[in-house]
Amino acid sequence: MVNVNIDNILDHALLGYDISPQEGVVLLKQTDPEAIAAIRTTADKLRYTQAGDIVTYVINRNINFTNICEQHCSFCAFRRDDGDAGAYWLDWKQIVEKSTDAVQRGATEICMQGGLNPQAQINGKSLPYYLKLVEVIKQEFPQIHLHAFSPQEIEFIARLDGITYAEVIAALRDAGVGSMPGTAAEVLDDEVRRILCPEKIDTATWLEIVGTAHQLGLPTTSTILSGHIETPEQQIGHLEKLRSLQKNAINQEYPARITEFIALPFVGQEAPKSLRRRVGRDQPVLNDALLLTAVARIYLGNWIPNHQPSWVKLGLAGATEALFWGCNDIGGTLMEEHITTMAGAVGGTCMEVATLQTAIASLSRPYQQRDTLYNLVITHLPTQIDPPDTNPGYDRR
């Protein structure tokens, strides 16, 4: 039987109230199948109330422009030192070729991130190199949305050039960057970060950079890398920081805010042996990922209404299942992906639009293409199924 306390927490959430960190931890620690089912149902109801019944997707291309990186994160199988076997650094022609291919395949977004390569400079400065990356794409394709450069990359540029985060963000925004990936967050807990990514920016710096982006009118996404060494308390602490950040952007009337939340389960197949031993598995545990997905919807949904799984990490079947657990978006086509794939993920690197649409339709949910900022792209109407009931999706089909 579902614990009365669980019922109270879920009923409170369904009435539109934010649950507390303590209540979030209680939900994450549930092991009883009936309690977990109640959490799933609540997340699905809130998904419908907060985001509707349409499942969205974006046609995008991922460009990881270099894997040469000065840092040594314990979970990363992507990075290389300059001169290592497999090290690469795309030139301008290759960047344009990949962008051209993306546009020809219908992309509205290019997502661009890379390793922290100290040689990526023009005239001894980093910022001009990153501005050139933007320029070579936007000159050819001014209509494309550039979702580019994580908070870690912003700190890297600012540190090397001796300028402020705000100066870096404003320059990239003015050059044509449309939004910032909320990656490099991993878990926003410095105890975890000291083990997982000790060279990365700390929690306060990540929050400062993302908050600065919102102030300067640059939307961001948000993520969590979960299922490794962190505790439920640390997971909820992460969600609480994101919720507070978003509430502040709204209350301060900043011109931009967090557009979506993405749960990224840890893939450790190619991680160093010490971390693999500590985690105890190579691939994500789907049930754990789904429970966190549902709790994230309950915890964040009043403030961040768009939630997305990672088909790269969970596989398409797992990502489709997550649409029952609070997600309203299935992500992008990507066209290529290196960071997670090199870590040993089995989900693939490219997804055709028709494949995403078929997965969504298998749930008897309507689908619709969107752009990066969740404006619907009207290329077709989601009429492949009957309009949703007044009480949709609450029972598994």
mmCIF file of C-alpha atoms in Angstrom:
data_model
loop_
_atom_site.group_PDB
_atom_site.id
_atom_site.type_symbol
_atom_site.label_atom_id
_atom_site.label_comp_id
_atom_site.label_asym_id
_atom_site.label_seq_id
_atom_site.Cartn_x
_atom_site.Cartn_y
_atom_site.Cartn_z
ATOM 1 C CA MET A 1 0.000 0.000 0.000
ATOM 2 C CA VAL A 2 1.205 3.506 -0.794
ATOM 3 C CA ASN A 3 2.437 5.292 2.309
ATOM 4 C CA VAL A 4 0.082 8.019 3.506
ATOM 5 C CA ASN A 5 3.007 10.443 3.594
ATOM 6 C CA ILE A 6 3.715 9.713 -0.092
ATOM 7 C CA ASP A 7 0.050 10.337 -0.895
ATOM 8 C CA ASN A 8 0.195 13.667 0.910
ATOM 9 C CA ILE A 9 3.319 14.748 -0.977
ATOM 10 C CA LEU A 10 1.842 13.787 -4.342
ATOM 11 C CA ASP A 11 -1.547 15.343 -3.594
ATOM 12 C CA HIS A 12 0.215 18.556 -2.589
ATOM 13 C CA ALA A 13 2.107 18.555 -5.894
ATOM 14 C CA LEU A 14 -1.072 17.939 -7.891
ATOM 15 C CA LEU A 15 -2.634 20.989 -6.244
ATOM 16 C CA GLY A 16 0.153 23.060 -7.807
ATOM 17 C CA TYR A 17 2.451 23.490 -4.817
ATOM 18 C CA ASP A 18 6.225 23.065 -4.899
ATOM 19 C CA ILE A 19 7.387 20.110 -2.856
ATOM 20 C CA SER A 20 10.221 20.632 -0.366
ATOM 21 C CA PRO A 21 13.731 19.172 -0.666
ATOM 22 C CA GLN A 22 12.923 16.785 2.173
ATOM 23 C CA GLU A 23 9.808 15.582 0.331
ATOM 24 C CA GLY A 24 11.814 15.171 -2.861
ATOM 25 C CA VAL A 25 14.283 12.907 -1.070
ATOM 26 C CA VAL A 26 11.415 10.817 0.297
ATOM 27 C CA LEU A 27 10.111 10.290 -3.244
ATOM 28 C CA LEU A 28 13.535 9.375 -4.633
ATOM 29 C CA LYS A 29 14.082 6.774 -1.914
ATOM 30 C CA GLN A 30 10.899 4.826 -2.681
ATOM 31 C CA THR A 31 11.344 1.159 -3.565
ATOM 32 C CA ASP A 32 7.777 -0.099 -3.232
ATOM 33 C CA PRO A 33 6.324 -0.697 -6.718
ATOM 34 C CA GLU A 34 2.964 0.794 -5.764
ATOM 35 C CA ALA A 35 4.578 3.982 -4.456
ATOM 36 C CA ILE A 36 6.741 4.269 -7.579
ATOM 37 C CA ALA A 37 3.653 3.780 -9.759
ATOM 38 C CA ALA A 38 1.925 6.601 -7.882
ATOM 39 C CA ILE A 39 4.940 8.860 -8.441
ATOM 40 C CA ARG A 40 4.897 8.017 -12.148
ATOM 41 C CA THR A 41 1.185 8.738 -12.451
ATOM 42 C CA THR A 42 1.588 12.065 -10.656
ATOM 43 C CA ALA A 43 4.466 13.060 -12.924
ATOM 44 C CA ASP A 44 2.415 12.149 -15.982
ATOM 45 C CA LYS A 45 -0.546 14.203 -14.771
ATOM 46 C CA LEU A 46 1.688 17.180 -14.063
ATOM 47 C CA ARG A 47 3.313 16.798 -17.481
ATOM 48 C CA TYR A 48 -0.102 17.119 -19.094
ATOM 49 C CA THR A 49 -1.094 20.099 -16.942
ATOM 50 C CA GLN A 50 2.214 21.940 -17.336
ATOM 51 C CA ALA A 51 3.231 21.062 -20.893
ATOM 52 C CA GLY A 52 0.242 19.503 -22.653
ATOM 53 C CA ASP A 53 -0.118 16.241 -24.516
ATOM 54 C CA ILE A 54 1.935 16.983 -27.631
ATOM 55 C CA VAL A 55 5.415 15.416 -27.610
ATOM 56 C CA THR A 56 7.924 17.701 -29.275
ATOM 57 C CA TYR A 57 11.248 17.086 -30.993
ATOM 58 C CA VAL A 58 13.882 19.270 -32.651
ATOM 59 C CA ILE A 59 15.834 18.680 -35.859
ATOM 60 C CA ASN A 60 19.385 19.493 -34.895
ATOM 61 C CA ARG A 61 22.992 18.615 -35.481
ATOM 62 C CA ASN A 62 25.611 18.153 -32.825
ATOM 63 C CA ILE A 63 29.115 19.446 -33.630
ATOM 64 C CA ASN A 64 31.866 18.571 -31.140
ATOM 65 C CA PHE A 65 34.539 20.726 -32.751
ATOM 66 C CA THR A 66 37.520 19.295 -30.840
ATOM 67 C CA ASN A 67 38.237 16.588 -28.287
ATOM 68 C CA ILE A 68 41.557 18.109 -27.220
ATOM 69 C CA CYS A 69 41.013 19.169 -23.622
ATOM 70 C CA GLU A 70 43.101 20.476 -20.743
ATOM 71 C CA GLN A 71 40.895 18.775 -18.139
ATOM 72 C CA HIS A 72 40.731 15.160 -16.966
ATOM 73 C CA CYS A 73 37.177 14.437 -15.761
ATOM 74 C CA SER A 74 36.988 10.949 -14.304
ATOM 75 C CA PHE A 75 33.974 9.896 -16.382
ATOM 76 C CA CYS A 76 35.111 11.258 -19.780
ATOM 77 C CA ALA A 77 36.269 8.940 -22.554
ATOM 78 C CA PHE A 78 35.979 11.714 -25.166
ATOM 79 C CA ARG A 79 38.940 13.937 -24.239
ATOM 80 C CA ARG A 80 42.414 13.606 -25.711
ATOM 81 C CA ASP A 81 45.705 15.420 -25.312
ATOM 82 C CA ASP A 82 47.094 17.086 -28.392
ATOM 83 C CA GLY A 83 49.082 14.493 -30.310
ATOM 84 C CA ASP A 84 47.205 11.505 -28.862
ATOM 85 C CA ALA A 85 45.793 8.875 -31.178
ATOM 86 C CA GLY A 86 42.250 9.894 -31.977
ATOM 87 C CA ALA A 87 42.745 13.563 -31.118
ATOM 88 C CA TYR A 88 40.998 15.903 -33.562
ATOM 89 C CA TRP A 89 40.259 19.576 -34.123
ATOM 90 C CA LEU A 90 37.891 20.527 -36.934
ATOM 91 C CA ASP A 91 38.948 23.310 -39.278
ATOM 92 C CA TRP A 92 36.641 26.030 -40.597
ATOM 93 C CA LYS A 93 35.886 24.120 -43.797
ATOM 94 C CA GLN A 94 34.800 21.049 -41.843
ATOM 95 C CA ILE A 95 32.584 23.171 -39.586
ATOM 96 C CA VAL A 96 30.861 24.679 -42.648
ATOM 97 C CA GLU A 97 30.485 21.259 -44.286
ATOM 98 C CA LYS A 98 28.785 19.817 -41.207
ATOM 99 C CA SER A 99 26.560 22.882 -40.919
ATOM 100 C CA THR A 100 25.609 22.680 -44.591
ATOM 101 C CA ASP A 101 24.698 19.022 -44.200
ATOM 102 C CA ALA A 102 22.562 19.885 -41.163
ATOM 103 C CA VAL A 103 20.630 22.600 -42.999
ATOM 104 C CA GLN A 104 20.104 20.378 -46.017
ATOM 105 C CA ARG A 105 18.594 17.783 -43.686
ATOM 106 C CA GLY A 106 16.151 20.275 -42.224
ATOM 107 C CA ALA A 107 17.948 21.290 -39.039
ATOM 108 C CA THR A 108 16.805 24.422 -37.224
ATOM 109 C CA GLU A 109 19.547 24.104 -34.592
ATOM 110 C CA ILE A 110 23.256 23.400 -34.392
ATOM 111 C CA CYS A 111 24.466 22.400 -30.937
ATOM 112 C CA MET A 112 28.186 23.074 -30.645
ATOM 113 C CA GLN A 113 30.483 22.195 -27.763
ATOM 114 C CA GLY A 114 34.040 20.959 -27.531
ATOM 115 C CA GLY A 115 37.020 20.192 -25.375
ATOM 116 C CA LEU A 116 38.946 22.968 -23.653
ATOM 117 C CA ASN A 117 41.772 23.315 -26.149
ATOM 118 C CA PRO A 118 44.324 25.939 -25.030
ATOM 119 C CA GLN A 119 45.565 26.225 -28.625
ATOM 120 C CA ALA A 120 42.123 27.333 -29.855
ATOM 121 C CA GLN A 121 43.120 30.965 -30.133
ATOM 122 C CA ILE A 122 43.441 33.761 -32.690
ATOM 123 C CA ASN A 123 46.202 36.293 -32.125
ATOM 124 C CA GLY A 124 46.863 34.864 -28.685
ATOM 125 C CA LYS A 125 43.258 35.189 -27.464
ATOM 126 C CA SER A 126 40.522 32.575 -26.990
ATOM 127 C CA LEU A 127 37.394 34.677 -27.448
ATOM 128 C CA PRO A 128 38.194 35.603 -31.078
ATOM 129 C CA TYR A 129 38.485 31.886 -31.911
ATOM 130 C CA TYR A 130 35.038 31.141 -30.479
ATOM 131 C CA LEU A 131 33.587 34.191 -32.218
ATOM 132 C CA LYS A 132 35.044 32.890 -35.479
ATOM 133 C CA LEU A 133 33.370 29.517 -34.869
ATOM 134 C CA VAL A 134 30.065 31.350 -34.641
ATOM 135 C CA GLU A 135 30.811 33.622 -37.587
ATOM 136 C CA VAL A 136 31.655 30.875 -40.082
ATOM 137 C CA ILE A 137 28.282 29.242 -39.431
ATOM 138 C CA LYS A 138 26.117 32.364 -39.160
ATOM 139 C CA GLN A 139 27.593 33.927 -42.315
ATOM 140 C CA GLU A 140 26.496 30.898 -44.317
ATOM 141 C CA PHE A 141 23.270 30.183 -42.432
ATOM 142 C CA PRO A 142 21.985 33.265 -40.588
ATOM 143 C CA GLN A 143 18.672 31.526 -39.906
ATOM 144 C CA ILE A 144 20.184 28.620 -37.913
ATOM 145 C CA HIS A 145 19.911 28.703 -34.122
ATOM 146 C CA LEU A 146 23.288 28.189 -32.468
ATOM 147 C CA HIS A 147 22.954 26.400 -29.138
ATOM 148 C CA ALA A 148 26.568 26.628 -28.122
ATOM 149 C CA PHE A 149 29.283 26.710 -25.458
ATOM 150 C CA SER A 150 28.680 25.407 -21.964
ATOM 151 C CA PRO A 151 29.303 27.336 -18.721
ATOM 152 C CA GLN A 152 32.623 25.496 -18.513
ATOM 153 C CA GLU A 153 33.640 26.862 -21.909
ATOM 154 C CA ILE A 154 32.588 30.377 -20.855
ATOM 155 C CA GLU A 155 34.843 30.142 -17.780
ATOM 156 C CA PHE A 156 37.690 28.765 -19.914
ATOM 157 C CA ILE A 157 37.537 31.681 -22.356
ATOM 158 C CA ALA A 158 37.212 34.277 -19.583
ATOM 159 C CA ARG A 159 40.111 32.769 -17.602
ATOM 160 C CA LEU A 160 42.509 32.571 -20.533
ATOM 161 C CA ASP A 161 41.675 36.068 -21.796
ATOM 162 C CA GLY A 162 41.432 37.753 -18.387
ATOM 163 C CA ILE A 163 37.908 39.070 -18.958
ATOM 164 C CA THR A 164 34.581 38.655 -17.186
ATOM 165 C CA TYR A 165 31.948 35.988 -17.803
ATOM 166 C CA ALA A 166 29.538 38.744 -18.793
ATOM 167 C CA GLU A 167 31.932 40.042 -21.442
ATOM 168 C CA VAL A 168 32.293 36.573 -22.952
ATOM 169 C CA ILE A 169 28.556 35.858 -22.918
ATOM 170 C CA ALA A 170 27.616 39.241 -24.382
ATOM 171 C CA ALA A 171 30.182 38.906 -27.185
ATOM 172 C CA LEU A 172 28.984 35.415 -28.120
ATOM 173 C CA ARG A 173 25.343 36.532 -27.940
ATOM 174 C CA ASP A 174 26.033 39.508 -30.186
ATOM 175 C CA ALA A 175 27.911 37.292 -32.648
ATOM 176 C CA GLY A 176 24.881 35.030 -33.043
ATOM 177 C CA VAL A 177 24.792 32.423 -30.281
ATOM 178 C CA GLY A 178 21.104 31.901 -29.507
ATOM 179 C CA SER A 179 21.251 29.844 -26.304
ATOM 180 C CA MET A 180 23.665 28.104 -23.936
ATOM 181 C CA PRO A 181 23.709 24.363 -23.151
ATOM 182 C CA GLY A 182 23.341 23.760 -19.430
ATOM 183 C CA THR A 183 25.981 21.054 -19.509
ATOM 184 C CA ALA A 184 29.075 20.744 -17.305
ATOM 185 C CA ALA A 185 26.589 20.750 -14.416
ATOM 186 C CA GLU A 186 27.083 17.019 -13.707
ATOM 187 C CA VAL A 187 25.821 17.172 -10.097
ATOM 188 C CA LEU A 188 25.797 20.631 -8.528
ATOM 189 C CA ASP A 189 27.429 19.475 -5.327
ATOM 190 C CA ASP A 190 31.088 20.239 -4.706
ATOM 191 C CA GLU A 191 31.679 17.024 -2.769
ATOM 192 C CA VAL A 192 30.651 15.034 -5.853
ATOM 193 C CA ARG A 193 32.518 17.354 -8.212
ATOM 194 C CA ARG A 194 35.793 16.919 -6.305
ATOM 195 C CA ILE A 195 35.692 13.225 -7.199
ATOM 196 C CA LEU A 196 33.968 13.271 -10.571
ATOM 197 C CA CYS A 197 35.409 16.392 -12.206
ATOM 198 C CA PRO A 198 37.866 18.128 -9.856
ATOM 199 C CA GLU A 199 39.207 20.463 -12.558
ATOM 200 C CA LYS A 200 35.786 21.695 -13.601
ATOM 201 C CA ILE A 201 34.128 24.858 -12.364
ATOM 202 C CA ASP A 202 32.539 24.596 -8.937
ATOM 203 C CA THR A 203 28.818 24.770 -8.240
ATOM 204 C CA ALA A 204 28.759 28.476 -7.453
ATOM 205 C CA THR A 205 30.556 29.331 -10.689
ATOM 206 C CA TRP A 206 28.184 27.239 -12.807
ATOM 207 C CA LEU A 207 25.204 28.966 -11.199
ATOM 208 C CA GLU A 208 26.809 32.387 -11.610
ATOM 209 C CA ILE A 209 27.488 31.885 -15.319
ATOM 210 C CA VAL A 210 24.012 30.545 -16.080
ATOM 211 C CA GLY A 211 22.410 33.342 -14.046
ATOM 212 C CA THR A 212 24.526 35.890 -15.918
ATOM 213 C CA ALA A 213 23.373 34.417 -19.235
ATOM 214 C CA HIS A 214 19.748 34.901 -18.169
ATOM 215 C CA GLN A 215 20.446 38.504 -17.175
ATOM 216 C CA LEU A 216 22.016 39.131 -20.586
ATOM 217 C CA GLY A 217 19.110 37.629 -22.496
ATOM 218 C CA LEU A 218 20.670 34.274 -23.395
ATOM 219 C CA PRO A 219 18.393 31.300 -22.641
ATOM 220 C CA THR A 220 19.953 28.133 -21.248
ATOM 221 C CA THR A 221 19.017 24.526 -20.761
ATOM 222 C CA SER A 222 19.669 22.533 -17.568
ATOM 223 C CA THR A 223 20.940 19.006 -17.012
ATOM 224 C CA ILE A 224 21.971 16.485 -14.394
ATOM 225 C CA LEU A 225 24.449 13.637 -14.841
ATOM 226 C CA SER A 226 22.994 11.003 -12.541
ATOM 227 C CA GLY A 227 23.471 7.441 -11.401
ATOM 228 C CA HIS A 228 27.137 7.314 -10.395
ATOM 229 C CA ILE A 229 28.415 8.281 -6.909
ATOM 230 C CA GLU A 230 25.792 10.824 -5.876
ATOM 231 C CA THR A 231 23.113 10.287 -3.212
ATOM 232 C CA PRO A 232 19.382 11.054 -3.442
ATOM 233 C CA GLU A 233 20.020 14.036 -1.172
ATOM 234 C CA GLN A 234 22.603 15.361 -3.609
ATOM 235 C CA GLN A 235 20.281 14.792 -6.560
ATOM 236 C CA ILE A 236 17.552 16.801 -4.873
ATOM 237 C CA GLY A 237 20.082 19.459 -3.888
ATOM 238 C CA HIS A 238 20.882 19.771 -7.584
ATOM 239 C CA LEU A 239 17.206 20.127 -8.511
ATOM 240 C CA GLU A 240 16.713 22.700 -5.747
ATOM 241 C CA LYS A 241 19.570 24.820 -7.125
ATOM 242 C CA LEU A 242 18.035 24.713 -10.601
ATOM 243 C CA ARG A 243 14.596 25.602 -9.265
ATOM 244 C CA SER A 244 15.990 28.525 -7.270
ATOM 245 C CA LEU A 245 17.953 29.738 -10.286
ATOM 246 C CA GLN A 246 14.836 29.694 -12.460
ATOM 247 C CA LYS A 247 12.667 31.334 -9.810
ATOM 248 C CA ASN A 248 15.237 34.095 -9.489
ATOM 249 C CA ALA A 249 15.291 34.695 -13.262
ATOM 250 C CA ILE A 250 11.496 34.949 -13.269
ATOM 251 C CA ASN A 251 11.212 37.068 -10.126
ATOM 252 C CA GLN A 252 13.958 39.428 -11.318
ATOM 253 C CA GLU A 253 12.263 39.596 -14.733
ATOM 254 C CA TYR A 254 15.437 38.636 -16.562
ATOM 255 C CA PRO A 255 14.948 38.523 -20.345
ATOM 256 C CA ALA A 256 15.899 34.818 -20.512
ATOM 257 C CA ARG A 257 15.647 31.693 -18.401
ATOM 258 C CA ILE A 258 16.013 27.896 -18.421
ATOM 259 C CA THR A 259 14.073 26.386 -21.325
ATOM 260 C CA GLU A 260 14.260 22.682 -20.432
ATOM 261 C CA PHE A 261 15.579 20.045 -18.046
ATOM 262 C CA ILE A 262 17.401 16.961 -19.335
ATOM 263 C CA ALA A 263 18.275 13.955 -17.190
ATOM 264 C CA LEU A 264 21.537 12.393 -18.404
ATOM 265 C CA PRO A 265 22.141 8.955 -16.851
ATOM 266 C CA PHE A 266 25.786 8.015 -16.338
ATOM 267 C CA VAL A 267 27.385 5.712 -18.917
ATOM 268 C CA GLY A 268 30.600 4.264 -17.516
ATOM 269 C CA GLN A 269 31.674 1.545 -19.910
ATOM 270 C CA GLU A 270 34.814 3.420 -20.935
ATOM 271 C CA ALA A 271 35.352 5.319 -17.675
ATOM 272 C CA PRO A 272 38.551 4.732 -15.663
ATOM 273 C CA LYS A 273 38.544 1.472 -13.713
ATOM 274 C CA SER A 274 38.511 3.195 -10.327
ATOM 275 C CA LEU A 275 35.264 4.993 -11.119
ATOM 276 C CA ARG A 276 33.744 1.938 -12.810
ATOM 277 C CA ARG A 277 34.448 -0.146 -9.703
ATOM 278 C CA ARG A 278 32.902 2.495 -7.482
ATOM 279 C CA VAL A 279 29.768 2.826 -9.623
ATOM 280 C CA GLY A 280 29.504 -0.918 -10.192
ATOM 281 C CA ARG A 281 27.936 -0.910 -13.666
ATOM 282 C CA ASP A 282 28.621 0.258 -17.202
ATOM 283 C CA GLN A 283 25.138 1.214 -18.418
ATOM 284 C CA PRO A 284 22.325 3.217 -16.796
ATOM 285 C CA VAL A 285 19.717 1.469 -14.667
ATOM 286 C CA LEU A 286 16.500 2.352 -16.466
ATOM 287 C CA ASN A 287 14.257 2.135 -13.410
ATOM 288 C CA ASP A 288 16.506 4.526 -11.458
ATOM 289 C CA ALA A 289 16.601 6.961 -14.377
ATOM 290 C CA LEU A 290 12.820 6.865 -14.743
ATOM 291 C CA LEU A 291 12.202 7.503 -11.044
ATOM 292 C CA LEU A 292 14.523 10.523 -11.118
ATOM 293 C CA THR A 293 12.770 11.705 -14.298
ATOM 294 C CA ALA A 294 9.399 11.562 -12.553
ATOM 295 C CA VAL A 295 10.630 13.268 -9.383
ATOM 296 C CA ALA A 296 12.295 15.983 -11.479
ATOM 297 C CA ARG A 297 8.954 16.711 -13.149
ATOM 298 C CA ILE A 298 7.245 16.934 -9.758
ATOM 299 C CA TYR A 299 10.039 19.088 -8.323
ATOM 300 C CA LEU A 300 10.742 21.426 -11.238
ATOM 301 C CA GLY A 301 7.662 21.403 -13.423
ATOM 302 C CA ASN A 302 6.027 24.534 -12.028
ATOM 303 C CA TRP A 303 9.124 26.478 -13.073
ATOM 304 C CA ILE A 304 10.724 24.469 -15.887
ATOM 305 C CA PRO A 305 7.855 22.910 -17.864
ATOM 306 C CA ASN A 306 9.846 21.154 -20.608
ATOM 307 C CA HIS A 307 11.525 17.864 -19.683
ATOM 308 C CA GLN A 308 13.535 15.634 -22.001
ATOM 309 C CA PRO A 309 15.160 12.183 -21.705
ATOM 310 C CA SER A 310 18.376 11.178 -23.472
ATOM 311 C CA TRP A 311 17.832 8.561 -26.157
ATOM 312 C CA VAL A 312 21.610 8.463 -26.629
ATOM 313 C CA LYS A 313 22.060 7.235 -23.068
ATOM 314 C CA LEU A 314 18.828 5.277 -22.526
ATOM 315 C CA GLY A 315 18.244 4.025 -26.055
ATOM 316 C CA LEU A 316 15.094 4.972 -27.942
ATOM 317 C CA ALA A 317 12.954 2.448 -26.046
ATOM 318 C CA GLY A 318 14.056 3.875 -22.696
ATOM 319 C CA ALA A 319 13.527 7.454 -23.859
ATOM 320 C CA THR A 320 10.070 6.557 -25.158
ATOM 321 C CA GLU A 321 9.224 4.997 -21.796
ATOM 322 C CA ALA A 322 10.297 8.261 -20.123
ATOM 323 C CA LEU A 323 7.390 9.975 -21.904
ATOM 324 C CA PHE A 324 5.183 8.136 -19.384
ATOM 325 C CA TRP A 325 7.300 9.479 -16.497
ATOM 326 C CA GLY A 326 6.959 13.219 -16.949
ATOM 327 C CA CYS A 327 8.795 14.039 -20.188
ATOM 328 C CA ASN A 328 7.035 16.058 -22.894
ATOM 329 C CA ASP A 329 9.933 16.173 -25.378
ATOM 330 C CA ILE A 330 12.012 13.400 -26.934
ATOM 331 C CA GLY A 331 15.018 15.506 -27.899
ATOM 332 C CA GLY A 332 16.768 16.005 -31.201
ATOM 333 C CA THR A 333 17.986 14.100 -34.217
ATOM 334 C CA LEU A 334 21.632 15.025 -33.351
ATOM 335 C CA MET A 335 22.958 13.546 -36.660
ATOM 336 C CA GLU A 336 26.237 12.779 -34.889
ATOM 337 C CA GLU A 337 27.300 12.479 -31.267
ATOM 338 C CA HIS A 338 30.731 11.657 -29.870
ATOM 339 C CA ILE A 339 30.967 12.402 -26.147
ATOM 340 C CA THR A 340 28.415 9.889 -24.850
ATOM 341 C CA THR A 341 29.061 7.355 -27.589
ATOM 342 C CA MET A 342 32.769 7.253 -26.759
ATOM 343 C CA ALA A 343 31.787 6.619 -23.146
ATOM 344 C CA GLY A 344 30.147 3.386 -24.295
ATOM 345 C CA ALA A 345 26.515 4.388 -24.781
ATOM 346 C CA VAL A 346 24.434 2.056 -26.908
ATOM 347 C CA GLY A 347 21.661 4.458 -27.979
ATOM 348 C CA GLY A 348 23.280 5.471 -31.261
ATOM 349 C CA THR A 349 24.393 8.807 -32.678
ATOM 350 C CA CYS A 350 21.673 9.777 -35.148
ATOM 351 C CA MET A 351 17.899 9.541 -35.121
ATOM 352 C CA GLU A 352 15.693 10.046 -38.149
ATOM 353 C CA VAL A 353 12.644 12.254 -37.728
ATOM 354 C CA ALA A 354 10.345 9.440 -38.813
ATOM 355 C CA THR A 355 11.824 7.158 -36.154
ATOM 356 C CA LEU A 356 11.130 9.713 -33.409
ATOM 357 C CA GLN A 357 7.619 10.275 -34.735
ATOM 358 C CA THR A 358 6.907 6.537 -34.814
ATOM 359 C CA ALA A 359 8.126 6.148 -31.226
ATOM 360 C CA ILE A 360 5.859 8.965 -30.039
ATOM 361 C CA ALA A 361 2.866 7.719 -32.025
ATOM 362 C CA SER A 362 3.295 4.263 -30.446
ATOM 363 C CA LEU A 363 2.126 5.883 -27.186
ATOM 364 C CA SER A 364 -0.965 7.340 -28.888
ATOM 365 C CA ARG A 365 0.407 10.816 -28.279
ATOM 366 C CA PRO A 366 0.526 13.568 -30.910
ATOM 367 C CA TYR A 367 3.919 14.846 -32.065
ATOM 368 C CA GLN A 368 5.160 18.180 -33.320
ATOM 369 C CA GLN A 369 8.489 19.623 -34.427
ATOM 370 C CA ARG A 370 9.758 22.539 -32.325
ATOM 371 C CA ASP A 371 12.660 24.924 -32.414
ATOM 372 C CA THR A 372 15.315 25.291 -29.709
ATOM 373 C CA LEU A 373 13.189 27.672 -27.634
ATOM 374 C CA TYR A 374 10.091 25.444 -27.803
ATOM 375 C CA ASN A 375 8.208 27.402 -30.440
ATOM 376 C CA LEU A 376 6.289 24.907 -32.573
ATOM 377 C CA VAL A 377 7.459 24.528 -36.168
ATOM 378 C CA ILE A 378 4.308 24.071 -38.197
ATOM 379 C CA THR A 379 5.357 21.677 -40.918
ATOM 380 C CA HIS A 380 2.453 19.342 -40.233
ATOM 381 C CA LEU A 381 -0.382 19.254 -37.775
ATOM 382 C CA PRO A 382 -0.371 16.536 -35.094
ATOM 383 C CA THR A 383 -3.512 14.906 -36.431
ATOM 384 C CA GLN A 384 -2.322 11.334 -36.721
ATOM 385 C CA ILE A 385 -4.410 10.436 -33.666
ATOM 386 C CA ASP A 386 -7.655 11.662 -32.216
ATOM 387 C CA PRO A 387 -7.494 14.772 -30.002
ATOM 388 C CA PRO A 388 -6.550 13.946 -26.397
ATOM 389 C CA ASP A 389 -9.168 13.168 -23.798
ATOM 390 C CA THR A 390 -9.843 15.650 -21.041
ATOM 391 C CA ASN A 391 -7.983 13.233 -18.754
ATOM 392 C CA PRO A 392 -5.263 11.769 -20.988
ATOM 393 C CA GLY A 393 -2.330 9.554 -20.385
ATOM 394 C CA TYR A 394 -3.068 8.658 -16.783
ATOM 395 C CA ASP A 395 -3.475 4.962 -17.468
ATOM 396 C CA ARG A 396 -0.806 2.982 -19.230
ATOM 397 C CA ARG A 397 -1.942 1.752 -22.614
#
